[in-house]
Amino acid sequence: MAAGGAAKLRIPQPKSRAGPVVAVRWRMGRFLSTFQGRLDSKGRVSLPAAFRAVLEADGHPGVFLHPALEQPAIEAGGNRLLAEIDGLIGRFPPYSEARDLMATALLGQAEIAKLDPEGRLTLPERLKAHAGISQSLVFVGLGEKFRIWAPEKFTAHLEEATSNLRAVRAGLSRSG
Amino acid sequence: MAAGGAAKLRIPQPKSRAGPVVAVRWRMGRFLSTFQGRLDSKGRVSLPAAFRAVLEADGHPGVFLHPALEQPAIEAGGNRLLAEIDGLIGRFPPYSEARDLMATALLGQAEIAKLDPEGRLTLPERLKAHAGISQSLVFVGLGEKFRIWAPEKFTAHLEEATSNLRAVRAGLSRSG
DNA sequence: TTGACGCCCAAGTTTTCCCATGTTAGCCCA
DNA sequence: TGGGCTAACATGGGAAAACTTGGGCGTCAA
């Protein structure tokens, strides 16, 4: 369900930096776990309280949303996600076509959804269409960001993710 | 039954003032031994005091939980377990598909259970289902983390593990 | 005028907190 | 060394707080 047939951009890898940064990150709130939600008659969904708390700590007004690059899902987050996107785009040479493509895909298609006083948000039609969401949906925490899926699509994706994890684990135990 | 309500598989806990001594000798607290527990009418279980102490030393607010990959059990722990998972995800570059898959499988399936003032926690339905837990359960220490099992499943698993271990040792004595 | 949007209110539930009580293990002392 | 005595634990419920949800209104703009 992931990499469609479309040609994939080769993403420049960041300089190796693993340890310390990671340790710091764990101190911050992360999006994790999955929650189900439903659009009400006005098209609103309440963002799970746990996610709301992470966003508030992050200090971003509203929720930053953009279509996931390779999945029929919406990616969402706050300042941390934005920073990561900036970093990703910044790794491509200025004025390169690849950079334009990335920026167009990630920023050009983005939206910012406001939360109402009860913590609900309304998903833009375009993004709902991209994710194939009609009434029910699931919020899936991925650490610095989260995704919004149509339940059926997520089920399939989760299977892929799980078998991928099994493969990685197997690889790890062989190599130590 | 009360304090000892968790009884059959019970193993003596550290004698009262032995706490600090234990910590010193083992350097870091580890989840050890097996305890039995029961969900009360509200679905709560009290985390064995010994495990609670390890979590507190670890400084994690609440208990990090996720389904065990290869077994019908719940894996649980604190910051140390989180760091391990973070390391696994951190091997992949941000915004790579591999990383998203890992995060989906590891973080998307995880939960954080808060402890109430009495040291009890409530297991999410999803995880109870994965482990086949209905009323009673066992906590099994594994050092840096612990597992939560349905008693019958654990018994079966233990038997299998034991015979596998015998096989391994037999192999060792033949070859070395 | 109609529709989209944001804010306010009013429930219905679920979670968390607080307190009381029954046990158990370790300690102190005759 | 046998009994209390006390500090910890484990539990059971009830009460309070936090979340979700479903609508009602007023405002702004096409």
Coordinates of C-alpha atoms (C1' of nucleotides) in Angstrom, one line a residue:
Chain A
M1 CA 0.0 0.0 0.0
A2 CA 2.9 2.3 0.3
A3 CA 5.2 3.0 -2.6
G4 CA 2.9 3.2 -5.5
G5 CA 4.2 2.8 -9.0
A6 CA 5.3 6.4 -9.0
A7 CA 9.0 7.2 -9.4
K8 CA 10.4 7.8 -6.0
L9 CA 12.6 10.7 -5.2
R10 CA 15.9 9.9 -3.7
I11 CA 16.0 11.7 -0.4
P12 CA 19.4 13.0 0.7
Q13 CA 20.4 11.6 4.0
P14 CA 21.1 13.9 6.9
K15 CA 24.5 13.9 8.5
S16 CA 24.7 11.1 11.0
R17 CA 23.5 12.2 14.3
A18 CA 21.8 9.8 16.6
G19 CA 22.6 9.5 20.3
P20 CA 22.2 12.8 22.2
V21 CA 19.5 14.2 20.0
V22 CA 17.4 11.2 20.6
A23 CA 17.8 11.4 24.3
V24 CA 16.6 14.9 24.3
R25 CA 13.6 14.1 22.2
W26 CA 12.2 11.6 24.5
R27 CA 11.7 14.3 27.1
M28 CA 9.1 15.9 24.8
G29 CA 5.7 14.6 24.4
R30 CA 5.2 12.3 21.5
F31 CA 2.2 11.2 19.5
L32 CA 1.6 7.6 20.1
S33 CA -1.1 5.0 20.2
T34 CA -4.1 5.0 17.9
F35 CA -7.6 6.4 18.4
Q36 CA -10.7 6.1 16.4
G37 CA -12.9 9.1 15.6
R38 CA -16.0 10.0 13.7
L39 CA -17.0 13.0 11.8
D40 CA -20.2 14.5 13.2
S41 CA -23.0 16.0 11.1
K42 CA -21.0 19.2 10.8
G43 CA -17.9 17.4 9.7
R44 CA -16.0 17.9 13.0
V45 CA -13.8 15.3 14.8
S46 CA -12.4 15.7 18.2
L47 CA -8.7 15.4 18.3
P48 CA -7.8 12.9 21.1
A49 CA -6.9 14.7 24.3
A50 CA -3.5 13.0 24.4
F51 CA -2.6 14.5 21.0
R52 CA -4.0 17.8 21.9
A53 CA -1.7 17.9 24.9
V54 CA 1.3 17.2 22.7
L55 CA 0.4 20.0 20.3
E56 CA -0.1 22.4 23.1
A57 CA 3.3 21.7 24.5
D58 CA 4.7 22.2 21.0
G59 CA 3.2 25.6 21.0
H60 CA 1.7 25.4 17.5
P61 CA -1.6 27.2 17.0
G62 CA -3.8 24.7 15.3
V63 CA -2.8 21.6 13.5
F64 CA -0.5 21.5 10.5
L65 CA -1.9 19.0 7.9
H66 CA -0.6 17.7 4.6
P67 CA -1.2 14.6 2.5
A68 CA 1.2 11.8 3.2
L69 CA 3.6 11.3 0.4
E70 CA 3.2 7.7 -0.3
Q71 CA 0.1 6.7 1.5
P72 CA -3.6 7.6 1.3
A73 CA -3.4 9.3 4.7
I74 CA -3.1 12.7 6.2
E75 CA 0.0 13.7 8.1
A76 CA -0.4 16.1 10.9
G77 CA 1.6 17.7 13.6
G78 CA 2.9 21.0 15.0
N79 CA 6.1 22.9 15.0
R80 CA 8.2 19.8 15.3
L81 CA 6.8 18.4 12.2
L82 CA 7.3 21.7 10.4
A83 CA 10.9 21.8 11.5
E84 CA 11.4 18.4 10.1
I85 CA 9.8 19.2 6.8
D86 CA 12.0 22.3 6.6
G87 CA 15.0 20.1 7.2
L88 CA 13.9 17.7 4.6
I89 CA 13.4 20.3 1.9
G90 CA 16.6 22.0 2.8
R91 CA 18.6 18.9 2.0
F92 CA 17.8 19.4 -1.7
P93 CA 19.9 21.9 -3.7
P94 CA 18.1 25.3 -4.0
Y95 CA 16.2 25.7 -7.2
S96 CA 16.5 22.0 -8.0
E97 CA 13.5 20.4 -9.4
A98 CA 13.5 17.8 -6.6
R99 CA 13.3 20.6 -4.1
D100 CA 10.4 22.2 -5.9
L101 CA 8.6 18.9 -6.0
M102 CA 9.1 18.3 -2.3
A103 CA 8.0 21.8 -1.4
T104 CA 4.9 21.6 -3.6
A105 CA 3.9 18.2 -2.2
L106 CA 4.5 19.0 1.4
L107 CA 3.8 22.7 1.8
G108 CA 1.7 23.5 -1.3
Q109 CA -0.8 20.9 -0.3
A110 CA -0.8 21.7 3.4
E111 CA -3.5 23.3 5.5
I112 CA -3.7 24.5 9.0
A113 CA -6.8 23.4 10.9
K114 CA -7.9 25.3 13.9
L115 CA -9.3 23.6 17.0
D116 CA -12.6 24.7 18.4
P117 CA -12.9 25.3 22.1
E118 CA -13.8 21.7 22.6
G119 CA -10.7 20.4 20.8
R120 CA -12.4 19.5 17.5
L121 CA -11.2 20.2 14.0
T122 CA -12.6 20.1 10.5
L123 CA -10.6 18.3 7.8
P124 CA -10.4 20.1 4.4
E125 CA -12.2 18.3 1.6
R126 CA -9.0 17.9 -0.4
L127 CA -7.3 16.0 2.4
K128 CA -10.3 13.9 3.2
A129 CA -10.4 12.9 -0.4
H130 CA -6.7 12.0 -0.5
A131 CA -7.2 9.7 2.5
G132 CA -10.5 8.3 1.4
I133 CA -12.1 9.4 4.6
S134 CA -15.9 9.6 4.8
Q135 CA -17.2 9.2 8.3
S136 CA -14.9 7.3 10.5
L137 CA -11.2 7.6 10.8
V138 CA -8.2 6.7 13.0
F139 CA -5.5 8.9 14.4
V140 CA -2.1 7.1 14.5
G141 CA 0.7 8.4 16.6
L142 CA 4.2 8.3 15.0
G143 CA 6.2 10.2 17.5
E144 CA 6.8 13.7 16.1
K145 CA 3.7 13.6 13.9
F146 CA 0.6 11.6 13.5
R147 CA -1.5 10.3 10.7
I148 CA -5.2 10.3 10.0
W149 CA -6.5 7.3 8.0
A150 CA -9.7 5.8 6.8
P151 CA -10.0 2.7 9.1
E152 CA -9.9 0.1 6.4
K153 CA -6.8 1.6 4.8
F154 CA -5.0 1.8 8.0
T155 CA -5.7 -1.9 8.8
A156 CA -3.9 -2.9 5.6
H157 CA -1.0 -0.5 6.2
L158 CA -0.6 -1.8 9.8
E159 CA -0.1 -5.3 8.5
E160 CA 2.6 -4.1 6.2
A161 CA 4.3 -2.2 9.0
T162 CA 4.1 -5.2 11.3
S163 CA 5.6 -7.6 8.8
N164 CA 8.3 -5.1 8.1
L165 CA 9.1 -4.9 11.8
R166 CA 9.4 -8.7 11.9
A167 CA 11.8 -8.6 9.1
V168 CA 13.9 -5.9 10.7
R169 CA 14.0 -7.8 14.0
A170 CA 15.0 -10.9 12.3
G171 CA 17.8 -9.0 10.6
L172 CA 18.9 -7.6 13.8
S173 CA 19.1 -10.8 15.7
R174 CA 21.2 -12.3 12.9
S175 CA 23.7 -9.5 12.9
G176 CA 23.6 -8.8 16.6
Chain B
M1 CA -7.5 -11.9 49.4
A2 CA -5.6 -8.7 49.7
A3 CA -2.0 -7.9 49.7
G4 CA -1.2 -11.4 48.9
G5 CA -4.1 -11.7 46.7
A6 CA -1.5 -12.3 44.1
A7 CA -0.4 -15.5 45.5
K8 CA 0.2 -18.7 43.7
L9 CA 3.2 -17.7 41.7
R10 CA 4.3 -15.3 44.3
I11 CA 7.9 -14.9 45.1
P12 CA 9.2 -13.1 48.2
Q13 CA 9.8 -9.4 47.7
P14 CA 12.9 -7.7 48.9
K15 CA 12.8 -7.3 52.7
S16 CA 11.9 -3.9 53.7
R17 CA 15.1 -2.0 54.3
A18 CA 16.8 -4.0 51.6
G19 CA 15.7 -1.5 48.9
P20 CA 18.7 0.7 48.5
V21 CA 21.1 -2.2 49.0
V22 CA 19.5 -4.0 46.1
A23 CA 19.8 -1.0 43.9
V24 CA 23.4 -0.7 44.6
R25 CA 24.2 -4.3 44.0
W26 CA 22.4 -4.4 40.7
R27 CA 23.3 -0.9 39.6
M28 CA 19.9 -0.3 38.1
G29 CA 16.6 -1.7 39.1
R30 CA 15.4 -4.6 37.0
F31 CA 12.1 -6.1 36.6
L32 CA 12.4 -9.6 38.2
S33 CA 10.3 -12.4 39.1
T34 CA 6.7 -13.3 38.4
F35 CA 3.5 -11.9 40.0
Q36 CA -0.1 -12.8 39.6
G37 CA -2.8 -10.2 39.4
R38 CA -6.5 -9.8 38.8
L39 CA -8.5 -7.1 37.1
D40 CA -11.1 -5.6 39.5
S41 CA -14.6 -4.7 38.5
K42 CA -13.4 -1.5 37.0
G43 CA -10.7 -3.2 35.0
R44 CA -7.8 -2.1 37.2
V45 CA -4.8 -4.2 38.3
S46 CA -2.2 -3.1 40.8
L47 CA 1.3 -3.2 39.5
P48 CA 3.4 -5.2 41.8
A49 CA 5.2 -2.9 44.2
A50 CA 8.6 -4.2 43.1
F51 CA 7.9 -3.2 39.5
R52 CA 6.6 0.1 40.6
A53 CA 9.8 0.8 42.4
V54 CA 11.8 0.1 39.2
L55 CA 9.6 2.4 37.2
E56 CA 10.0 5.2 39.7
A57 CA 13.7 4.9 39.7
D58 CA 13.6 5.0 35.9
G59 CA 11.7 8.3 36.2
H60 CA 9.0 7.5 33.7
P61 CA 5.5 8.8 34.5
G62 CA 3.3 5.9 33.8
V63 CA 3.9 2.6 32.0
F64 CA 4.8 2.3 28.4
L65 CA 3.0 -0.6 26.8
H66 CA 2.9 -2.3 23.4
P67 CA 1.9 -5.7 22.0
A68 CA 4.7 -8.2 22.0
L69 CA 5.6 -8.9 18.4
E70 CA 5.8 -12.7 18.4
Q71 CA 3.8 -13.6 21.5
P72 CA 0.3 -13.1 22.8
A73 CA 1.5 -10.8 25.5
I74 CA 1.9 -7.2 26.4
E75 CA 5.4 -5.7 26.8
A76 CA 5.8 -3.0 29.3
G77 CA 8.5 -0.8 30.7
G78 CA 9.6 2.8 31.3
N79 CA 12.2 5.0 29.9
R80 CA 14.7 2.3 29.3
L81 CA 12.3 0.4 27.1
L82 CA 11.4 3.6 25.3
A83 CA 15.0 4.4 24.6
E84 CA 15.4 1.0 23.1
I85 CA 12.5 1.5 20.8
D86 CA 13.6 4.9 19.9
G87 CA 17.0 3.5 19.0
L88 CA 15.3 1.1 16.6
I89 CA 13.3 3.8 14.9
G90 CA 16.2 6.2 15.0
R91 CA 18.3 3.9 12.7
F92 CA 16.2 5.1 9.8
P93 CA 16.3 8.6 8.4
P94 CA 13.5 11.0 9.1
Y95 CA 10.7 10.9 6.6
S96 CA 11.9 7.7 5.1
E97 CA 9.3 5.1 4.4
A98 CA 11.2 2.5 6.5
R99 CA 11.0 4.8 9.5
D100 CA 7.4 5.5 9.1
L101 CA 6.7 1.8 9.0
M102 CA 8.7 1.2 12.1
A103 CA 7.0 4.1 13.9
T104 CA 3.6 2.8 12.9
A105 CA 4.3 -0.7 14.2
L106 CA 6.0 0.4 17.4
L107 CA 4.5 3.7 18.4
G108 CA 1.2 3.4 16.7
Q109 CA 0.5 0.3 18.6
A110 CA 1.7 1.5 21.9
E111 CA 0.0 3.1 24.8
I112 CA 0.9 4.9 28.0
A113 CA -1.0 3.7 31.0
K114 CA -1.0 6.0 34.0
L115 CA -0.8 4.7 37.5
D116 CA -3.4 5.8 39.9
P117 CA -2.3 7.0 43.4
E118 CA -2.5 3.4 44.6
G119 CA -0.3 2.1 41.9
R120 CA -3.0 0.5 39.7
L121 CA -3.2 0.7 36.0
T122 CA -5.9 0.0 33.4
L123 CA -5.0 -2.0 30.4
P124 CA -6.4 -0.8 27.0
E125 CA -8.9 -3.2 25.4
R126 CA -6.7 -3.5 22.4
L127 CA -3.8 -4.9 24.3
K128 CA -5.9 -7.1 26.5
A129 CA -7.3 -8.6 23.3
H130 CA -3.9 -9.2 21.9
A131 CA -2.8 -11.0 25.0
G132 CA -6.1 -12.8 25.5
I133 CA -6.5 -11.4 29.0
S134 CA -9.8 -11.4 30.6
Q135 CA -9.6 -11.4 34.4
S136 CA -6.4 -12.7 35.7
L137 CA -2.9 -12.1 34.4
V138 CA 0.7 -12.5 35.3
F139 CA 3.5 -10.0 35.3
V140 CA 6.8 -11.5 34.2
G141 CA 10.0 -9.5 34.8
L142 CA 12.6 -9.6 31.9
G143 CA 15.1 -7.1 33.3
E144 CA 14.7 -3.9 31.5
K145 CA 11.1 -4.6 30.7
F146 CA 8.4 -6.9 31.7
R147 CA 5.5 -8.8 30.1
I148 CA 1.9 -9.2 31.0
W149 CA 0.3 -12.5 30.1
A150 CA -2.9 -14.4 30.4
P151 CA -1.9 -17.1 33.0
E152 CA -2.6 -20.1 30.7
K153 CA -0.7 -18.6 27.8
F154 CA 2.2 -17.9 30.0
T155 CA 2.3 -21.4 31.3
A156 CA 2.4 -22.8 27.8
H157 CA 5.0 -20.3 26.8
L158 CA 7.1 -21.2 29.8
E159 CA 7.0 -24.9 29.0
E160 CA 8.1 -24.3 25.4
A161 CA 10.8 -21.9 26.5
T162 CA 12.1 -24.4 29.0
S163 CA 12.4 -27.2 26.5
N164 CA 14.0 -24.9 24.0
L165 CA 16.5 -23.9 26.6
R166 CA 17.3 -27.6 27.3
A167 CA 17.9 -28.1 23.7
V168 CA 20.3 -25.2 23.5
R169 CA 22.2 -26.3 26.5
A170 CA 22.4 -29.8 25.2
G171 CA 23.9 -28.4 22.0
L172 CA 26.4 -26.4 24.1
S173 CA 27.6 -29.4 26.0
R174 CA 28.0 -31.5 22.8
S175 CA 30.0 -28.9 21.0
G176 CA 31.9 -27.4 23.9
Chain C
dT1 C1' -30.1 34.9 1.7
dT2 C1' -27.5 30.9 2.3
dG3 C1' -23.6 28.4 3.7
dA4 C1' -19.3 28.0 6.2
dC5 C1' -17.2 28.8 10.4
dG6 C1' -16.3 29.9 15.1
dC7 C1' -18.0 30.0 19.8
dC8 C1' -21.1 28.7 23.7
dC9 C1' -24.0 25.3 26.2
dA10 C1' -25.8 21.1 27.7
dA11 C1' -25.5 16.3 28.4
dG12 C1' -23.6 11.4 28.6
dT13 C1' -19.4 8.8 29.4
dT14 C1' -15.1 7.5 30.8
dT15 C1' -11.1 8.3 33.7
dT16 C1' -8.9 9.8 37.7
dC17 C1' -8.8 10.8 42.5
dC18 C1' -9.8 9.9 47.3
dC19 C1' -10.9 7.2 51.3
dA20 C1' -11.9 3.2 53.9
dT21 C1' -10.8 -1.6 54.8
dG22 C1' -8.8 -6.3 54.8
dT23 C1' -4.1 -8.6 54.6
dT24 C1' 0.6 -9.6 55.0
dA25 C1' 5.4 -9.2 56.2
dG26 C1' 8.9 -7.4 59.1
dC27 C1' 10.2 -5.5 63.6
dC28 C1' 10.3 -5.0 68.6
dC29 C1' 10.2 -6.8 73.1
dA30 C1' 9.0 -9.7 76.8
Chain D
dT1 C1' 11.4 -17.5 70.2
dG2 C1' 6.3 -16.4 70.3
dG3 C1' 3.1 -12.5 70.0
dG4 C1' 1.5 -8.3 69.1
dC5 C1' 2.4 -3.8 66.5
dT6 C1' 3.2 -1.0 62.6
dA7 C1' 4.3 0.0 57.9
dA8 C1' 3.2 -1.5 53.2
dC9 C1' 0.3 -3.4 49.9
dA10 C1' -3.7 -4.7 47.6
dT11 C1' -8.7 -3.8 46.9
dG12 C1' -13.4 -1.9 46.5
dG13 C1' -16.3 1.8 45.7
dG14 C1' -18.1 6.5 45.5
dA15 C1' -17.2 11.3 44.0
dA16 C1' -15.2 14.7 41.1
dA17 C1' -12.9 16.0 36.9
dA18 C1' -11.9 15.4 32.1
dC19 C1' -13.5 14.1 27.5
dT20 C1' -16.7 13.5 23.9
dT21 C1' -20.6 14.7 21.4
dG22 C1' -24.6 17.0 19.5
dG23 C1' -26.8 21.3 18.7
dG24 C1' -28.1 26.3 18.8
dC25 C1' -26.6 31.1 17.5
dG26 C1' -24.5 34.9 15.6
dT27 C1' -21.1 36.7 12.1
dC28 C1' -18.9 37.2 7.7
dA29 C1' -18.7 36.7 2.9
dA30 C1' -20.2 35.0 -1.6

